[in-house]
Amino acid sequence: MSELRIRCAALSDVDIVLRFWRDAAEGTSISDDRGGVDRLLATDPAALLLAELDGELVGTVIAGFDGWRCHLYRLAVHPERRRRGIGSALLTAAEERFVRLGGRRGDAMVLVRNETAHHAWRGAGYQPQEQWRRWVKPLTDGDH
């Protein structure tokens, strides 16, 4: 495998990232649009990590830290590049970021139906916490 490069996303990457998520990410999010990713980068420019091989985007993770909790979202690896350590490298970079910021524990949003992701997260040392349930409320029309 060529040298894997992990870097923070820039505004110029947003359209490429959105296209990548349509192909590589499981499910969609209400924030999967230009405005959502622009806001993420404006709020925390180092949160969106990209993995590249020979200049090609092959993986992403959002490593958001709000000063209290370390949240992981949008861990996605190109389907043809899976099982080659890309997801692990992204998680290592995210966890290192959290430790530098003073974070103590990472949590991940993982779809219940995504069994492939369950295996990957378990392999990375994460465990589901059955005692917790996510509660949501749409804040604008059309959000769900």
mmCIF file of N, CA and C in Angstrom, residues 84-137:
data_model
loop_
_atom_site.group_PDB
_atom_site.id
_atom_site.type_symbol
_atom_site.label_atom_id
_atom_site.label_comp_id
_atom_site.label_asym_id
_atom_site.label_seq_id
_atom_site.Cartn_x
_atom_site.Cartn_y
_atom_site.Cartn_z
ATOM 1 N N ARG A 84 -7.760 -2.624 5.349
ATOM 2 C CA ARG A 84 -6.354 -2.357 5.066
ATOM 3 C C ARG A 84 -5.736 -1.423 6.106
ATOM 4 N N GLY A 85 -6.454 -1.187 7.199
ATOM 5 C CA GLY A 85 -5.910 -0.359 8.273
ATOM 6 C C GLY A 85 -6.240 1.119 8.183
ATOM 7 N N ILE A 86 -7.008 1.526 7.200
ATOM 8 C CA ILE A 86 -7.322 2.944 7.021
ATOM 9 C C ILE A 86 -8.213 3.440 8.152
ATOM 10 N N GLY A 87 -9.267 2.698 8.465
ATOM 11 C CA GLY A 87 -10.151 3.086 9.569
ATOM 12 C C GLY A 87 -9.393 3.138 10.884
ATOM 13 N N SER A 88 -8.528 2.167 11.123
ATOM 14 C CA SER A 88 -7.728 2.159 12.356
ATOM 15 C C SER A 88 -6.813 3.373 12.430
ATOM 16 N N ALA A 89 -6.202 3.722 11.308
ATOM 17 C CA ALA A 89 -5.316 4.889 11.285
ATOM 18 C C ALA A 89 -6.097 6.176 11.558
ATOM 19 N N LEU A 90 -7.300 6.270 10.999
ATOM 20 C CA LEU A 90 -8.135 7.449 11.260
ATOM 21 C C LEU A 90 -8.531 7.523 12.733
ATOM 22 N N LEU A 91 -8.912 6.390 13.309
ATOM 23 C CA LEU A 91 -9.290 6.386 14.727
ATOM 24 C C LEU A 91 -8.100 6.718 15.622
ATOM 25 N N THR A 92 -6.934 6.226 15.290
ATOM 26 C CA THR A 92 -5.734 6.570 16.066
ATOM 27 C C THR A 92 -5.489 8.072 16.021
ATOM 28 N N ALA A 93 -5.601 8.664 14.841
ATOM 29 C CA ALA A 93 -5.401 10.116 14.717
ATOM 30 C C ALA A 93 -6.458 10.874 15.512
ATOM 31 N N ALA A 94 -7.698 10.406 15.462
ATOM 32 C CA ALA A 94 -8.777 11.057 16.212
ATOM 33 C C ALA A 94 -8.527 10.951 17.718
ATOM 34 N N GLU A 95 -8.150 9.770 18.180
ATOM 35 C CA GLU A 95 -7.906 9.568 19.607
ATOM 36 C C GLU A 95 -6.712 10.392 20.087
ATOM 37 N N GLU A 96 -5.677 10.489 19.273
ATOM 38 C CA GLU A 96 -4.533 11.338 19.627
ATOM 39 C C GLU A 96 -4.962 12.795 19.736
ATOM 40 N N ARG A 97 -5.814 13.233 18.846
ATOM 41 C CA ARG A 97 -6.350 14.605 18.913
ATOM 42 C C ARG A 97 -7.093 14.813 20.222
ATOM 43 N N PHE A 98 -7.954 13.862 20.575
ATOM 44 C CA PHE A 98 -8.720 13.979 21.807
ATOM 45 C C PHE A 98 -7.807 14.070 23.031
ATOM 46 N N VAL A 99 -6.793 13.237 23.084
ATOM 47 C CA VAL A 99 -5.869 13.253 24.229
ATOM 48 C C VAL A 99 -5.164 14.608 24.306
ATOM 49 N N ARG A 100 -4.712 15.134 23.165
ATOM 50 C CA ARG A 100 -4.061 16.464 23.153
ATOM 51 C C ARG A 100 -4.994 17.542 23.694
ATOM 52 N N LEU A 101 -6.297 17.403 23.433
ATOM 53 C CA LEU A 101 -7.276 18.403 23.867
ATOM 54 C C LEU A 101 -7.758 18.182 25.300
ATOM 55 N N GLY A 102 -7.333 17.081 25.924
ATOM 56 C CA GLY A 102 -7.744 16.797 27.295
ATOM 57 C C GLY A 102 -8.916 15.849 27.405
ATOM 58 N N GLY A 103 -9.306 15.233 26.301
ATOM 59 C CA GLY A 103 -10.421 14.293 26.316
ATOM 60 C C GLY A 103 -10.069 13.023 27.061
ATOM 61 N N ARG A 104 -11.095 12.398 27.633
ATOM 62 C CA ARG A 104 -10.884 11.198 28.441
ATOM 63 C C ARG A 104 -11.526 9.940 27.872
ATOM 64 N N ARG A 105 -12.545 10.099 27.038
ATOM 65 C CA ARG A 105 -13.243 8.932 26.494
ATOM 66 C C ARG A 105 -13.919 9.339 25.195
ATOM 67 N N GLY A 106 -13.757 8.506 24.189
ATOM 68 C CA GLY A 106 -14.415 8.755 22.915
ATOM 69 C C GLY A 106 -15.715 7.980 22.816
ATOM 70 N N ASP A 107 -16.696 8.576 22.168
ATOM 71 C CA ASP A 107 -17.930 7.853 21.878
ATOM 72 C C ASP A 107 -18.253 7.997 20.398
ATOM 73 N N ALA A 108 -18.948 7.003 19.874
ATOM 74 C CA ALA A 108 -19.235 6.969 18.449
ATOM 75 C C ALA A 108 -20.723 6.771 18.200
ATOM 76 N N MET A 109 -21.220 7.416 17.173
ATOM 77 C CA MET A 109 -22.577 7.205 16.696
ATOM 78 C C MET A 109 -22.496 6.104 15.639
ATOM 79 N N VAL A 110 -23.151 4.962 15.900
ATOM 80 C CA VAL A 110 -23.094 3.818 14.996
ATOM 81 C C VAL A 110 -24.518 3.331 14.757
ATOM 82 N N LEU A 111 -24.890 3.214 13.497
ATOM 83 C CA LEU A 111 -26.231 2.742 13.169
ATOM 84 C C LEU A 111 -26.439 1.319 13.682
ATOM 85 N N VAL A 112 -27.590 1.071 14.256
ATOM 86 C CA VAL A 112 -27.916 -0.248 14.802
ATOM 87 C C VAL A 112 -27.835 -1.317 13.713
ATOM 88 N N ARG A 113 -28.275 -1.012 12.518
ATOM 89 C CA ARG A 113 -28.320 -2.004 11.434
ATOM 90 C C ARG A 113 -26.968 -2.243 10.757
ATOM 91 N N ASN A 114 -25.952 -1.460 11.081
ATOM 92 C CA ASN A 114 -24.667 -1.544 10.381
ATOM 93 C C ASN A 114 -23.732 -2.540 11.073
ATOM 94 N N GLU A 115 -23.959 -3.823 10.831
ATOM 95 C CA GLU A 115 -23.170 -4.879 11.470
ATOM 96 C C GLU A 115 -21.681 -4.783 11.118
ATOM 97 N N THR A 116 -21.373 -4.397 9.891
ATOM 98 C CA THR A 116 -19.969 -4.253 9.496
ATOM 99 C C THR A 116 -19.273 -3.239 10.393
ATOM 100 N N ALA A 117 -19.950 -2.136 10.655
ATOM 101 C CA ALA A 117 -19.372 -1.107 11.537
ATOM 102 C C ALA A 117 -19.232 -1.622 12.958
ATOM 103 N N HIS A 118 -20.180 -2.409 13.415
ATOM 104 C CA HIS A 118 -20.093 -2.948 14.779
ATOM 105 C C HIS A 118 -18.811 -3.735 14.957
ATOM 106 N N HIS A 119 -18.472 -4.556 13.976
ATOM 107 C CA HIS A 119 -17.240 -5.346 14.052
ATOM 108 C C HIS A 119 -16.013 -4.433 14.056
ATOM 109 N N ALA A 120 -16.033 -3.407 13.227
ATOM 110 C CA ALA A 120 -14.892 -2.482 13.167
ATOM 111 C C ALA A 120 -14.709 -1.732 14.482
ATOM 112 N N TRP A 121 -15.811 -1.236 15.043
ATOM 113 C CA TRP A 121 -15.708 -0.493 16.300
ATOM 114 C C TRP A 121 -15.249 -1.405 17.436
ATOM 115 N N ARG A 122 -15.786 -2.610 17.500
ATOM 116 C CA ARG A 122 -15.337 -3.558 18.537
ATOM 117 C C ARG A 122 -13.855 -3.861 18.375
ATOM 118 N N GLY A 123 -13.427 -4.056 17.136
ATOM 119 C CA GLY A 123 -12.019 -4.325 16.862
ATOM 120 C C GLY A 123 -11.112 -3.191 17.289
ATOM 121 N N ALA A 124 -11.649 -1.982 17.311
ATOM 122 C CA ALA A 124 -10.874 -0.810 17.724
ATOM 123 C C ALA A 124 -10.958 -0.577 19.232
ATOM 124 N N GLY A 125 -11.662 -1.461 19.948
ATOM 125 C CA GLY A 125 -11.731 -1.348 21.404
ATOM 126 C C GLY A 125 -12.954 -0.634 21.946
ATOM 127 N N TYR A 126 -13.903 -0.297 21.094
ATOM 128 C CA TYR A 126 -15.124 0.384 21.534
ATOM 129 C C TYR A 126 -16.191 -0.647 21.876
ATOM 130 N N GLN A 127 -17.051 -0.297 22.833
ATOM 131 C CA GLN A 127 -18.117 -1.178 23.277
ATOM 132 C C GLN A 127 -19.439 -0.409 23.262
ATOM 133 N N PRO A 128 -20.525 -1.075 22.899
ATOM 134 C CA PRO A 128 -21.824 -0.386 23.011
ATOM 135 C C PRO A 128 -22.199 -0.211 24.477
ATOM 136 N N GLN A 129 -22.895 0.849 24.767
ATOM 137 C CA GLN A 129 -23.402 1.099 26.118
ATOM 138 C C GLN A 129 -24.919 0.993 26.046
ATOM 139 N N GLU A 130 -25.419 -0.163 26.359
ATOM 140 C CA GLU A 130 -26.843 -0.441 26.213
ATOM 141 C C GLU A 130 -27.711 0.406 27.141
ATOM 142 N N GLN A 131 -27.139 0.925 28.221
ATOM 143 C CA GLN A 131 -27.934 1.707 29.168
ATOM 144 C C GLN A 131 -28.246 3.116 28.642
ATOM 145 N N TRP A 132 -27.643 3.515 27.522
ATOM 146 C CA TRP A 132 -27.873 4.846 26.967
ATOM 147 C C TRP A 132 -28.772 4.754 25.752
ATOM 148 N N ARG A 133 -29.580 5.755 25.551
ATOM 149 C CA ARG A 133 -30.436 5.865 24.390
ATOM 150 C C ARG A 133 -30.291 7.281 23.850
ATOM 151 N N ARG A 134 -30.174 7.421 22.560
ATOM 152 C CA ARG A 134 -30.066 8.729 21.930
ATOM 153 C C ARG A 134 -31.457 9.352 21.838
ATOM 154 N N TRP A 135 -31.586 10.577 22.281
ATOM 155 C CA TRP A 135 -32.837 11.336 22.180
ATOM 156 C C TRP A 135 -32.592 12.500 21.223
ATOM 157 N N VAL A 136 -33.509 12.728 20.318
ATOM 158 C CA VAL A 136 -33.342 13.793 19.336
ATOM 159 C C VAL A 136 -34.607 14.629 19.209
ATOM 160 N N LYS A 137 -34.418 15.844 18.780
ATOM 161 C CA LYS A 137 -35.526 16.743 18.489
ATOM 162 C C LYS A 137 -35.128 17.589 17.283
#
